[in-house]
JSON list of C-alpha atoms and ligand atoms in Angstrom, two decimals:
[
{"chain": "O", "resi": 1488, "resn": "UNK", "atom": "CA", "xyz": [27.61, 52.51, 10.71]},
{"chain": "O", "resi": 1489, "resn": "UNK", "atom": "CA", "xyz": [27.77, 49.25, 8.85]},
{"chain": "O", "resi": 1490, "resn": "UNK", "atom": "CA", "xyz": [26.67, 49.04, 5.69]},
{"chain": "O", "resi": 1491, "resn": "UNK", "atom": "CA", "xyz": [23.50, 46.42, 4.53]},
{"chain": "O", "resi": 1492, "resn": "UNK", "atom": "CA", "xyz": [23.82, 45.44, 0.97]},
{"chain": "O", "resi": 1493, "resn": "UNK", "atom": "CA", "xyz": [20.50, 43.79, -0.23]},
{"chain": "O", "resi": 1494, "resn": "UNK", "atom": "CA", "xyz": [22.14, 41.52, -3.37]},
{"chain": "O", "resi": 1495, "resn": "UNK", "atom": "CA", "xyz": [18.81, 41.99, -6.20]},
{"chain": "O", "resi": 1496, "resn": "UNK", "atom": "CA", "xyz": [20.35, 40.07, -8.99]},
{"chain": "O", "resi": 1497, "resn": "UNK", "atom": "CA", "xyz": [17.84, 38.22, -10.65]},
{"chain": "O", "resi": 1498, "resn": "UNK", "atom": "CA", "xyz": [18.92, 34.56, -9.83]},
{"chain": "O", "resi": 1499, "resn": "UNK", "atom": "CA", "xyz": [19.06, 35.04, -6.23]},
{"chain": "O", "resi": 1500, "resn": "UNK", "atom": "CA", "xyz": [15.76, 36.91, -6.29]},
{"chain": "O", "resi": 1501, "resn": "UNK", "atom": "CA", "xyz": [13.66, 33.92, -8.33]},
{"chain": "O", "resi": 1502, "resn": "UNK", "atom": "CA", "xyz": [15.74, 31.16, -6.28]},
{"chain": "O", "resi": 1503, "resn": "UNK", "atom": "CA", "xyz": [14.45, 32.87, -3.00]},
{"chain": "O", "resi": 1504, "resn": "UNK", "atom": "CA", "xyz": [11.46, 33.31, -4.05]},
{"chain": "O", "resi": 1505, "resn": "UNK", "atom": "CA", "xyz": [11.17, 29.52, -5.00]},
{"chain": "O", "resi": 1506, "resn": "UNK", "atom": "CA", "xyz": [12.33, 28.80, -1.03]},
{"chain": "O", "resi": 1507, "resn": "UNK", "atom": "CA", "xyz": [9.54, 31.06, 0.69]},
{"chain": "O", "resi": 1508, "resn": "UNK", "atom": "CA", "xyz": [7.33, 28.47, -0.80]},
{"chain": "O", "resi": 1509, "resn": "UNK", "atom": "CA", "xyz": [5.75, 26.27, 1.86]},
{"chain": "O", "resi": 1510, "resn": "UNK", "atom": "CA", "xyz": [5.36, 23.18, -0.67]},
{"chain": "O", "resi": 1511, "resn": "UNK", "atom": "CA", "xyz": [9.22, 22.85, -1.33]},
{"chain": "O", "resi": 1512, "resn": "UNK", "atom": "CA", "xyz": [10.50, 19.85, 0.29]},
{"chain": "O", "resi": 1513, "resn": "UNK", "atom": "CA", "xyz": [13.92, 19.06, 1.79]},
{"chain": "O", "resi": 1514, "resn": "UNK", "atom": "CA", "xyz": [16.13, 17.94, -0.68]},
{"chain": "O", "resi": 1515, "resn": "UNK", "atom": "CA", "xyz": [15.14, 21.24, -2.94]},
{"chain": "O", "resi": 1516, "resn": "UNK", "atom": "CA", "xyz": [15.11, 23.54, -0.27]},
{"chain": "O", "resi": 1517, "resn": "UNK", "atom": "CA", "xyz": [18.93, 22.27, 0.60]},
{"chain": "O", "resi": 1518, "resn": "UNK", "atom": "CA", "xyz": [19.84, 22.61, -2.94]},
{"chain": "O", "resi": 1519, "resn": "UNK", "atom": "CA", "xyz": [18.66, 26.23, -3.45]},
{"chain": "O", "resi": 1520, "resn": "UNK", "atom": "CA", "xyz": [20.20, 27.09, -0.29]},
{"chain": "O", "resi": 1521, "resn": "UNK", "atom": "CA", "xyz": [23.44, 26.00, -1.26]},
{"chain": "O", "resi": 1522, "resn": "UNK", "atom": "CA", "xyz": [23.13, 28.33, -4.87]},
{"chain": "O", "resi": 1523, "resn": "UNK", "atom": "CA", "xyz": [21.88, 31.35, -3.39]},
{"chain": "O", "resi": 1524, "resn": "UNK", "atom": "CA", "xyz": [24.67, 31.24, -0.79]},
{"chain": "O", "resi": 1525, "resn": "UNK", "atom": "CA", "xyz": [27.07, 30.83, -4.09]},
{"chain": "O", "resi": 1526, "resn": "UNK", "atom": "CA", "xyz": [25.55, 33.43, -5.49]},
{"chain": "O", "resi": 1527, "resn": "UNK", "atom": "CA", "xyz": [25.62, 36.01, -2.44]},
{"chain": "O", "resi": 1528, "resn": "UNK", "atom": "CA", "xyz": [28.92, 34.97, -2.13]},
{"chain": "O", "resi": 1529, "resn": "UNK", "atom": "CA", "xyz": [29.60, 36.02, -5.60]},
{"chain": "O", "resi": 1530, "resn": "UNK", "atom": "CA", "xyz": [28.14, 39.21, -5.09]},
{"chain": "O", "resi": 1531, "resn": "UNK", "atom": "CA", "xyz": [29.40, 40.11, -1.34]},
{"chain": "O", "resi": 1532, "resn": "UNK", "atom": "CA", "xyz": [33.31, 39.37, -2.51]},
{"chain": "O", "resi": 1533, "resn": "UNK", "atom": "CA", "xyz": [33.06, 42.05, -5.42]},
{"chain": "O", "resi": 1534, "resn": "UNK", "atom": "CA", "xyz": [35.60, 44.30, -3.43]},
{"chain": "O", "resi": 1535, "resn": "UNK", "atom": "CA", "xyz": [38.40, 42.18, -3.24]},
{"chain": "O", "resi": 1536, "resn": "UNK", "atom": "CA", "xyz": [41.62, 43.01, -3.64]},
{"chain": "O", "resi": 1537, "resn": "UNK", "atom": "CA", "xyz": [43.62, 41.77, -6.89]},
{"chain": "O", "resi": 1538, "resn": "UNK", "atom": "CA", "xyz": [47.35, 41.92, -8.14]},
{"chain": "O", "resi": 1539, "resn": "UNK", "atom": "CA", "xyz": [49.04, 41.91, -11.04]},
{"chain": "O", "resi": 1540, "resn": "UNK", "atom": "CA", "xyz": [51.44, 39.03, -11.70]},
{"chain": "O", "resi": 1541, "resn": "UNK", "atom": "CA", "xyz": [53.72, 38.24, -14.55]},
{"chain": "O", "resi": 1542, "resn": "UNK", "atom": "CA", "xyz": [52.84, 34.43, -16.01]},
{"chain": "O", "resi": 1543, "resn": "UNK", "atom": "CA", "xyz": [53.37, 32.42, -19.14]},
{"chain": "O", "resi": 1544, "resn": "UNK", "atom": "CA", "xyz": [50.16, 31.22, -21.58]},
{"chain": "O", "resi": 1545, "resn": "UNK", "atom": "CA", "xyz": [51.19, 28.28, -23.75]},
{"chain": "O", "resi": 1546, "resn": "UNK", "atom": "CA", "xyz": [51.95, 30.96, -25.97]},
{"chain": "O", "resi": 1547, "resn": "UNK", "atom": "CA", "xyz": [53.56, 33.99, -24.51]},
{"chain": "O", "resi": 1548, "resn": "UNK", "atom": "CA", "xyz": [54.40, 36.33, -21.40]},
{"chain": "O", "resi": 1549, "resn": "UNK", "atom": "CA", "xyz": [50.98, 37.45, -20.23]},
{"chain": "O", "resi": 1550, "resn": "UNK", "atom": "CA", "xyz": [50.12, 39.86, -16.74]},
{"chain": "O", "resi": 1551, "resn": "UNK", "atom": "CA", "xyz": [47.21, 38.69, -15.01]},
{"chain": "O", "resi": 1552, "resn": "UNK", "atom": "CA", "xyz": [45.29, 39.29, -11.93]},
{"chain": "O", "resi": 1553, "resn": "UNK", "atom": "CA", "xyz": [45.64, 37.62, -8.84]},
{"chain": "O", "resi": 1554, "resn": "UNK", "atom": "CA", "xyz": [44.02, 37.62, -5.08]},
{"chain": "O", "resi": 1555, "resn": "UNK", "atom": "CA", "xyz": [46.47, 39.53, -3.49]},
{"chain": "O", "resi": 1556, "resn": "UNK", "atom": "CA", "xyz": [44.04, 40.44, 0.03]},
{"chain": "O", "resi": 1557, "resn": "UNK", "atom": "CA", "xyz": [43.15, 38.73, 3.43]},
{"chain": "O", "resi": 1558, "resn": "UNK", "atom": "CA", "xyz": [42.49, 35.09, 2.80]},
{"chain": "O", "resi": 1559, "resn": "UNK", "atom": "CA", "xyz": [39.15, 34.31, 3.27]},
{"chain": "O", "resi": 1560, "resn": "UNK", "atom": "CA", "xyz": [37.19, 31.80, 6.37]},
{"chain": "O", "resi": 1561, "resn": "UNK", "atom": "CA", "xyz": [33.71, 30.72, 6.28]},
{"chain": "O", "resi": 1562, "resn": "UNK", "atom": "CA", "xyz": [31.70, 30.47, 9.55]},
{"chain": "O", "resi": 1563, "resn": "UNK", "atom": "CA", "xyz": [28.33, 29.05, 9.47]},
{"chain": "O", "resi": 1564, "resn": "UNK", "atom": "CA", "xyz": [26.20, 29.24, 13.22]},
{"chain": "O", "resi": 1565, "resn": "UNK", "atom": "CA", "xyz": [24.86, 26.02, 13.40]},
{"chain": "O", "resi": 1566, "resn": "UNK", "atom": "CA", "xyz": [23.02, 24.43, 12.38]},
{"chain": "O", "resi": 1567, "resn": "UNK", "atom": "CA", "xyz": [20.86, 26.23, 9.44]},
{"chain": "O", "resi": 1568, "resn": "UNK", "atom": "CA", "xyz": [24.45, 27.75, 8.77]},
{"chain": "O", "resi": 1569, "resn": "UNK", "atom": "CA", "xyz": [25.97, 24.68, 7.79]},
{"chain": "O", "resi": 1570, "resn": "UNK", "atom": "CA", "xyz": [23.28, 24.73, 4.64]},
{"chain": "O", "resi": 1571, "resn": "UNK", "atom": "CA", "xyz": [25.21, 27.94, 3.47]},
{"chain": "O", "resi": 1572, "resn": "UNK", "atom": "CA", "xyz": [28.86, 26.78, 3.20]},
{"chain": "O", "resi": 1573, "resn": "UNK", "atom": "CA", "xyz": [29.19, 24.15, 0.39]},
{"chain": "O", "resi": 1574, "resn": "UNK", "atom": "CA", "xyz": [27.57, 27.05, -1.75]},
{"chain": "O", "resi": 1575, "resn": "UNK", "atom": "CA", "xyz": [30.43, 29.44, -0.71]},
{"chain": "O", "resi": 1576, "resn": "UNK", "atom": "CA", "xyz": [33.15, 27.19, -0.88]},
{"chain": "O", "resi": 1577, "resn": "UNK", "atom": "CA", "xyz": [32.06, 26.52, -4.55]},
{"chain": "O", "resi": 1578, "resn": "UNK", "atom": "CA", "xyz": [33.53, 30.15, -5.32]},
{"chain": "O", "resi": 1579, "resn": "UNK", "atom": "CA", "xyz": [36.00, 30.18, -2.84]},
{"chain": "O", "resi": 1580, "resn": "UNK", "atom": "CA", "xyz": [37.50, 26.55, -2.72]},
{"chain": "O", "resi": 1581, "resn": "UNK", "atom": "CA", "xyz": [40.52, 27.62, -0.13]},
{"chain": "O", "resi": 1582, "resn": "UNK", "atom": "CA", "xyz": [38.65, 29.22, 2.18]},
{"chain": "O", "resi": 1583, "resn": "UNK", "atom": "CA", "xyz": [39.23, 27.79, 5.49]},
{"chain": "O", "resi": 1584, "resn": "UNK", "atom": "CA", "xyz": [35.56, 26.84, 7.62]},
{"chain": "O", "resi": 1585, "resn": "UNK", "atom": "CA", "xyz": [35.16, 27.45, 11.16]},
{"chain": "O", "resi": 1586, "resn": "UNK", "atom": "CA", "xyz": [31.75, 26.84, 13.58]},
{"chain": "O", "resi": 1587, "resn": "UNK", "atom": "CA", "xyz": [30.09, 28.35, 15.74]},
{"chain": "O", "resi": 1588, "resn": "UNK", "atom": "CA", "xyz": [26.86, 26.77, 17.74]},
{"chain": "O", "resi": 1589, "resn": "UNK", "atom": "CA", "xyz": [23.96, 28.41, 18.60]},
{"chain": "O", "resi": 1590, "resn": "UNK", "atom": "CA", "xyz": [20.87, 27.65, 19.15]},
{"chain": "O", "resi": 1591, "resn": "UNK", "atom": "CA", "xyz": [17.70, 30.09, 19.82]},
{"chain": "O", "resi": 1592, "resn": "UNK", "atom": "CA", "xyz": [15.46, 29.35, 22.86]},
{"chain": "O", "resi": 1593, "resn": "UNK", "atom": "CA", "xyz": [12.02, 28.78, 21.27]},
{"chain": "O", "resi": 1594, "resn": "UNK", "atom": "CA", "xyz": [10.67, 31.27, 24.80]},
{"chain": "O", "resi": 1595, "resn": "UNK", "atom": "CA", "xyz": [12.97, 33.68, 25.46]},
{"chain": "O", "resi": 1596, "resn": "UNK", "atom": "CA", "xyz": [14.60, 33.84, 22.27]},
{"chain": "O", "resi": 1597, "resn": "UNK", "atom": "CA", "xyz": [18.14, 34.45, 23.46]},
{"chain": "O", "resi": 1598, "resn": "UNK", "atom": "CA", "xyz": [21.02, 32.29, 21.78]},
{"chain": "O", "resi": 1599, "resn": "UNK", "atom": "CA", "xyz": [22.43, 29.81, 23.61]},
{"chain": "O", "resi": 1600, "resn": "UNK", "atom": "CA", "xyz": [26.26, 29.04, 23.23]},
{"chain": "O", "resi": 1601, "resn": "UNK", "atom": "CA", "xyz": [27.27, 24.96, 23.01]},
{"chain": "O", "resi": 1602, "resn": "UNK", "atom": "CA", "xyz": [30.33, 25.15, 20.27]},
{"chain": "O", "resi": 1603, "resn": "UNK", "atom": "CA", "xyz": [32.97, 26.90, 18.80]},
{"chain": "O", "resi": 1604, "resn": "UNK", "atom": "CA", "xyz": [35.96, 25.86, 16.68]},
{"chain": "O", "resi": 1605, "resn": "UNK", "atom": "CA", "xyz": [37.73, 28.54, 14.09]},
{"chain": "O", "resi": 1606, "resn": "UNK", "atom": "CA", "xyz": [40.77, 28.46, 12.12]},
{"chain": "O", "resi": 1607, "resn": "UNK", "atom": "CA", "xyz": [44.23, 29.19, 14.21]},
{"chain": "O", "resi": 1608, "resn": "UNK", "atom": "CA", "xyz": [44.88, 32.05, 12.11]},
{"chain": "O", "resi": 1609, "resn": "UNK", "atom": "CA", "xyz": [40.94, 33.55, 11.57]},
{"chain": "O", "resi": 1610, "resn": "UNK", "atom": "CA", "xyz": [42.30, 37.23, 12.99]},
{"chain": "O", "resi": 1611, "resn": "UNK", "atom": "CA", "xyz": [44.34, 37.36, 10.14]},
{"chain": "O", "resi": 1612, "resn": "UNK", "atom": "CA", "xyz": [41.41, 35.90, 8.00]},
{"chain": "O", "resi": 1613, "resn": "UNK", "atom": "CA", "xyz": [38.31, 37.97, 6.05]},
{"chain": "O", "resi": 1614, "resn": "UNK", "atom": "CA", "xyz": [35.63, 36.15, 7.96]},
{"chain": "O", "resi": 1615, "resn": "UNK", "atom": "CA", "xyz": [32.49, 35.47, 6.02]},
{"chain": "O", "resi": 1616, "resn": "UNK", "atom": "CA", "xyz": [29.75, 34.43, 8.76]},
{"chain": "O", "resi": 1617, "resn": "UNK", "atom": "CA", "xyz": [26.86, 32.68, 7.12]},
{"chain": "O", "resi": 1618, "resn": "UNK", "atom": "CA", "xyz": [23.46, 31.91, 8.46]},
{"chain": "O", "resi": 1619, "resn": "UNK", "atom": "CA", "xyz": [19.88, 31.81, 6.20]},
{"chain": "O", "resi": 1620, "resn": "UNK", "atom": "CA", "xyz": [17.72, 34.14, 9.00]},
{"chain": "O", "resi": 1621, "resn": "UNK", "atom": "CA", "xyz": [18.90, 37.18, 10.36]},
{"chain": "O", "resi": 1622, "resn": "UNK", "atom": "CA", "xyz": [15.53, 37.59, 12.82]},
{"chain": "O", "resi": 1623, "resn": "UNK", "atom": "CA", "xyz": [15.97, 39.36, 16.41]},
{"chain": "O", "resi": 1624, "resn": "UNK", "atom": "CA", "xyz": [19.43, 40.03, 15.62]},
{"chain": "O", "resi": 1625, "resn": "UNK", "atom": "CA", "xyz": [20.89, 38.12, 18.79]},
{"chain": "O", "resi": 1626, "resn": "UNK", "atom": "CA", "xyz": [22.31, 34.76, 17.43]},
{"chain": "O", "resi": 1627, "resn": "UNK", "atom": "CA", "xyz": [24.48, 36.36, 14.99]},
{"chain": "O", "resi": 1628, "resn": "UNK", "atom": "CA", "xyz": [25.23, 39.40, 17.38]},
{"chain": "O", "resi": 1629, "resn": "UNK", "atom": "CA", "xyz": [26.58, 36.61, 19.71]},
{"chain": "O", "resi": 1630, "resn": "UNK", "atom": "CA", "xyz": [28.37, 34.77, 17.04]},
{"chain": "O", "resi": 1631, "resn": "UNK", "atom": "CA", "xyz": [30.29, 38.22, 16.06]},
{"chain": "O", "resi": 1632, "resn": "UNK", "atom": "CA", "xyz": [31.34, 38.95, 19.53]},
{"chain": "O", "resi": 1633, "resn": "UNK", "atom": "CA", "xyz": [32.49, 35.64, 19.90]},
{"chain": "O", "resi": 1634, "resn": "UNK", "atom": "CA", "xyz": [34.70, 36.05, 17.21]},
{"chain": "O", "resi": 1635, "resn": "UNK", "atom": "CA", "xyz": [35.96, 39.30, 18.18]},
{"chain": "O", "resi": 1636, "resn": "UNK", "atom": "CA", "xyz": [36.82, 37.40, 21.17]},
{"chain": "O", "resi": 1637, "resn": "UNK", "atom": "CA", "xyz": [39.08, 35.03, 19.25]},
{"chain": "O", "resi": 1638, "resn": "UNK", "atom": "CA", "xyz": [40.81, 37.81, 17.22]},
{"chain": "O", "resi": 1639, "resn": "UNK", "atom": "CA", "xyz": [38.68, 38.35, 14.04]},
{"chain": "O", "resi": 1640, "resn": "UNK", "atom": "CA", "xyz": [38.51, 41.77, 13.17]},
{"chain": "O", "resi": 1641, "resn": "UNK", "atom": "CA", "xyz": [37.76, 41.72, 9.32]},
{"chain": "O", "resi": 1642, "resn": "UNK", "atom": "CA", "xyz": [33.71, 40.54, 9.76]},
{"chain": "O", "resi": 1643, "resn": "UNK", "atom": "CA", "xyz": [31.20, 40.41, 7.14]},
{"chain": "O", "resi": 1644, "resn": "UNK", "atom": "CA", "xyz": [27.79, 38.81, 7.89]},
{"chain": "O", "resi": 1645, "resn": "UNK", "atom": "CA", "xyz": [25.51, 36.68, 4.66]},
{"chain": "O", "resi": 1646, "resn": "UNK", "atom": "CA", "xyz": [21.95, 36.08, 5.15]},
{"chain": "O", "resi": 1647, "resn": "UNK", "atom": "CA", "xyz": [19.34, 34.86, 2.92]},
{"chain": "O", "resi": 1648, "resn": "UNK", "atom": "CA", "xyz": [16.70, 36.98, 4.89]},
{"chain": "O", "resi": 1649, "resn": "UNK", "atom": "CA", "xyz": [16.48, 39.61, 7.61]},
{"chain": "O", "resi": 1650, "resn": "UNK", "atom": "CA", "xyz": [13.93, 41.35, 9.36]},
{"chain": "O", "resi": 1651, "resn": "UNK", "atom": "CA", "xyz": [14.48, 44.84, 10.19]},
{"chain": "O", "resi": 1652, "resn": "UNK", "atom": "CA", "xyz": [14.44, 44.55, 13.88]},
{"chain": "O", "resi": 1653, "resn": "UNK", "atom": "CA", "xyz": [17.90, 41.97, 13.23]},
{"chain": "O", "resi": 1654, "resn": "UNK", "atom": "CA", "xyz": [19.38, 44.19, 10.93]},
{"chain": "O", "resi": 1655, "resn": "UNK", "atom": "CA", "xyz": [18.53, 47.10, 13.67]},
{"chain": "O", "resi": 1656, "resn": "UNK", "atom": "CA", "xyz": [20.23, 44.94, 16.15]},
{"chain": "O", "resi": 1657, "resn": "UNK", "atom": "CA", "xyz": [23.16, 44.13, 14.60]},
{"chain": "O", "resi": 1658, "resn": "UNK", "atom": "CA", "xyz": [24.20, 47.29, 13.28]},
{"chain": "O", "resi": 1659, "resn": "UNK", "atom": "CA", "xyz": [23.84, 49.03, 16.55]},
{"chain": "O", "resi": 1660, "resn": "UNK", "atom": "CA", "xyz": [25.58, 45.78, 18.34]},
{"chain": "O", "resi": 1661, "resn": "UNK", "atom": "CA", "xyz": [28.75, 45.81, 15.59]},
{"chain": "O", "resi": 1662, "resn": "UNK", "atom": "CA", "xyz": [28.71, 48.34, 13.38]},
{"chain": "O", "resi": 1663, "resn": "UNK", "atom": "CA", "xyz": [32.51, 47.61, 11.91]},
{"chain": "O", "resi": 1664, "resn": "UNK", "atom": "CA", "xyz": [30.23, 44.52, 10.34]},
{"chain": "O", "resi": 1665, "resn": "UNK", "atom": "CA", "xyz": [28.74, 44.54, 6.96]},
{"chain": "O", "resi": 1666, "resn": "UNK", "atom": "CA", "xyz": [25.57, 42.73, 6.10]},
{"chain": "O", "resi": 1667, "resn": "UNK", "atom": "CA", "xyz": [24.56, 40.83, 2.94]},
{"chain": "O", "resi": 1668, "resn": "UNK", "atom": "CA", "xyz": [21.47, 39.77, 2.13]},
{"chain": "O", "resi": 1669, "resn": "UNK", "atom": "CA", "xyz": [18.97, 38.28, -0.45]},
{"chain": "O", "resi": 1670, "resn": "UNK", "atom": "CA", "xyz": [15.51, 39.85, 1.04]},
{"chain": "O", "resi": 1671, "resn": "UNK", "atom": "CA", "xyz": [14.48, 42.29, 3.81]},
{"chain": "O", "resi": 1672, "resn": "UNK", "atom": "CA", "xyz": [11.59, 41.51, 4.88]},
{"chain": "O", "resi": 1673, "resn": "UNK", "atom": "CA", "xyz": [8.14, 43.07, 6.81]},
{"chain": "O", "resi": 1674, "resn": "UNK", "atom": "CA", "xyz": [8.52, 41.97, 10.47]},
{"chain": "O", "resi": 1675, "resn": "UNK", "atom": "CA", "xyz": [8.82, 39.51, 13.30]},
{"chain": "O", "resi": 1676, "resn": "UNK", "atom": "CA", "xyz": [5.39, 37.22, 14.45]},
{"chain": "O", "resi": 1677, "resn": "UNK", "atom": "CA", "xyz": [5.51, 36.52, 18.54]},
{"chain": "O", "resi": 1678, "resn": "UNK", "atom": "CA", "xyz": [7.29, 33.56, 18.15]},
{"chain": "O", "resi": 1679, "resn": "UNK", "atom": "CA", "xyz": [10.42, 35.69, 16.52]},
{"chain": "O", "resi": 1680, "resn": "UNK", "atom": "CA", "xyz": [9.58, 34.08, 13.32]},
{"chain": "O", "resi": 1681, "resn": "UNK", "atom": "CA", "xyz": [10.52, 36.67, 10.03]},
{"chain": "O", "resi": 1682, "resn": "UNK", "atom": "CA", "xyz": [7.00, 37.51, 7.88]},
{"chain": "O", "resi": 1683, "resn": "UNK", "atom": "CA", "xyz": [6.49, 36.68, 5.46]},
{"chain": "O", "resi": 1684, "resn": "UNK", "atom": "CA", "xyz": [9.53, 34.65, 5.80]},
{"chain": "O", "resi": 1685, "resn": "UNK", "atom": "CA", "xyz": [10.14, 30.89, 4.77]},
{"chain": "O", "resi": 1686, "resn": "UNK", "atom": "CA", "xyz": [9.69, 29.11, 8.01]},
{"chain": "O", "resi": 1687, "resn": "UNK", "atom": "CA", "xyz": [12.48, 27.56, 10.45]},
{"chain": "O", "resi": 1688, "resn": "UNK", "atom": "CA", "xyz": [15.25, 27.13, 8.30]},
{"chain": "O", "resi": 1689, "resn": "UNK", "atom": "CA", "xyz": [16.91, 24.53, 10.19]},
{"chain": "O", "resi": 1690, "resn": "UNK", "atom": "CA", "xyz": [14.58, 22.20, 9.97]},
{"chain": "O", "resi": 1691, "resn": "UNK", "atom": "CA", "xyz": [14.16, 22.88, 6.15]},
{"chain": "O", "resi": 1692, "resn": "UNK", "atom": "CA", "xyz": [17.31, 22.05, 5.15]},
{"chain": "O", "resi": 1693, "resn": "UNK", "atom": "CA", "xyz": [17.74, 19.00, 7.63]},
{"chain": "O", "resi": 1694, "resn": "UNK", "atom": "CA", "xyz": [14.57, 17.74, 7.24]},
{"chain": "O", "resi": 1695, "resn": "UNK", "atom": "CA", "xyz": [13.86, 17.55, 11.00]},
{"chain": "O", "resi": 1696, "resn": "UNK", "atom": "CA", "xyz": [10.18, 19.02, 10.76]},
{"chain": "S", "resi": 2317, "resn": "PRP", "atom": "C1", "xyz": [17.80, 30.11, 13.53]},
{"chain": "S", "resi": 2317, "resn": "PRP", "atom": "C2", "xyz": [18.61, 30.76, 12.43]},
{"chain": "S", "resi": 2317, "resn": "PRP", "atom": "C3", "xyz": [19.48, 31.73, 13.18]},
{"chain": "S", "resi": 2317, "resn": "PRP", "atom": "C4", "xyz": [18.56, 32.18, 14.29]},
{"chain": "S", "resi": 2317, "resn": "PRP", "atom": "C5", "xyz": [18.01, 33.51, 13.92]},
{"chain": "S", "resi": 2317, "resn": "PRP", "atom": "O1", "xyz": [18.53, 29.15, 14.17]},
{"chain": "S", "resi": 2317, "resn": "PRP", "atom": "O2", "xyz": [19.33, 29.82, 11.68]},
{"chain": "S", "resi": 2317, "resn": "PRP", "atom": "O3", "xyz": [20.66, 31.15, 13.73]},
{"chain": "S", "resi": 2317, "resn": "PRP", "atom": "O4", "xyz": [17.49, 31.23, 14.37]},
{"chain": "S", "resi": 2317, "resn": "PRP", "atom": "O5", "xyz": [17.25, 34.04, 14.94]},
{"chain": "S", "resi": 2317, "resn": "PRP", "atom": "P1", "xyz": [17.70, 35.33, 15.77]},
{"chain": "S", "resi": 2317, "resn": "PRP", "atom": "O6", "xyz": [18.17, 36.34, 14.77]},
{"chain": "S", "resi": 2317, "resn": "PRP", "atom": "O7", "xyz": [16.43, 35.75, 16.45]},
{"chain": "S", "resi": 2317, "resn": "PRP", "atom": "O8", "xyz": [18.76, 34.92, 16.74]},
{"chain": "S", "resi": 2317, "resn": "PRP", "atom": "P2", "xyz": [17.90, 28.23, 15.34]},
{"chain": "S", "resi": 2317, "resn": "PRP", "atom": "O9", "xyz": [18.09, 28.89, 16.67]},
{"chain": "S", "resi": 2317, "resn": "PRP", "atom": "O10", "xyz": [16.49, 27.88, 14.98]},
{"chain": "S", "resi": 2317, "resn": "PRP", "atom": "O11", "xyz": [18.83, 26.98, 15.36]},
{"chain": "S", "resi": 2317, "resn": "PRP", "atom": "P3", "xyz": [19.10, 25.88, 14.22]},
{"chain": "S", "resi": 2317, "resn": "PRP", "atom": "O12", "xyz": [19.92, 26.54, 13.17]},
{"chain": "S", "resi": 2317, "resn": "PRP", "atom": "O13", "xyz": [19.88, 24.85, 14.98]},
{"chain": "S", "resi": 2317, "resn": "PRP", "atom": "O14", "xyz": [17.79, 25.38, 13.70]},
{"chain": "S", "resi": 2318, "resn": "URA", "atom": "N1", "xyz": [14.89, 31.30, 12.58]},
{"chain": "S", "resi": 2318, "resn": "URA", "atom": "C1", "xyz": [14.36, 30.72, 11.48]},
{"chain": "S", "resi": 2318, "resn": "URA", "atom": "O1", "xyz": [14.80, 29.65, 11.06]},
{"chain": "S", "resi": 2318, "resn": "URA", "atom": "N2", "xyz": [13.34, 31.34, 10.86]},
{"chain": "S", "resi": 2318, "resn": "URA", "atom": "C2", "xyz": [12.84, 32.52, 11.28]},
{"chain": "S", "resi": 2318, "resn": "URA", "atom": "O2", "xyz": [11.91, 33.05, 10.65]},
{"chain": "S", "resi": 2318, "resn": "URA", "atom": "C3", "xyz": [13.41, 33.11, 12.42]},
{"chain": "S", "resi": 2318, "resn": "URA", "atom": "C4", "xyz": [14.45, 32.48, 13.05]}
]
């Protein structure tokens, strides 16, 4: 069973908190986005692996640590994804960014497929898949078995928020795939929206709504 880690460190917690509300516009709402998803990131990559190396200081022989794991890939599902990645690549610079599209029907709620693009060598690759709302579960269940399709088999999934019905899902759908996440909250509404939630995320960080 995969494990859900719900990251409770104080800066992601306010910053979240600052997000649910319904009077923060577009350009803030991007911006906090981008620092919580820094911050998760932070937090979900505790358990990598590090090496010793031999190196010189200005001033003498020195050993240090080193990366010595999987390299890393970022895959946002777009579009509300996309909001996540400039946060993660601030901690992780090399990290090589694939995408996946998907978008949710507003009635039957079922993702729908239109794009997919990774990095030749993601099976090789720790795969960090990002997207703000895990709700019903199915958009990033579909994202995950497309990349087991391509090869990935090192999967860890970062959202901001989750409901338990997504978490439910995706555990039972993958559970060789950790989950990270800022808040866990009460339920779905009939439209599949998360309550108390903060809204559709997509078009809060884009603006389109
Ligand atoms: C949102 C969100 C997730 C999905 C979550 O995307 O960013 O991808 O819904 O819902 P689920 O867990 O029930 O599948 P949306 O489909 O609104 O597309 P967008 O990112 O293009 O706005
Ligand atoms: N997608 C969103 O953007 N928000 C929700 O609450 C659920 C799905």
């Amino acid at each position: 069973m995969s494990k859900v880690m719900i990251l409770d460190h104080p800066l992601i917690q306010h910053k979240l908190g600052v997000i649910r509300r319904k009077d923060v516009g577009t350009k803030d709402f991007r911006t906090i986005v981008s620092e919580i998803a820094g911050l998760m990131c932070y937090e979900a990559t505790r358990d990598l692996k590090l090496t010793d190396v031999e190196i010189e200081t200005p001033i003498a022989r020195a050993t240090v640590k080193e990366l010595s794991g999987r390299k890393l890939a970022v895959i946002p599902i777009l579009r509300a994804g996309l909001g996540m990645v400039d946060g993660v690549l601030t901690m992780i610079p090399a990290a090589k960014v694939g995408h996946i599209g998907l978008y949710r029907d507003p009635e039957t709620l079922k993702p729908v497929e239109y794009y997919c693009k990774l990095p030749e060598d993601c099976g090789e690759r720790e795969v960090f898949v990002v997207d703000p709302m895990l709700a019903t579960g199915g958009s990033a269940s579909a994202a995950i078995t497309m990349l087991k399709e391509h090869g990935c088999r090192h999967i860890r999934v970062m959202n901001i928020l989750a409901a338990p019905e997504g978490v439910k899902r995706l555990q039972e759908d993958h559970p060789d795939v950790d989950i990270y996440i800022a808040g866990l909250d009460d339920h779905l509404n009939d439209h599949g929206y998360i309550v108390p939630g903060l809204g559709d995320a997509g078009d809060r960080i884009f603006g389109t709504k």
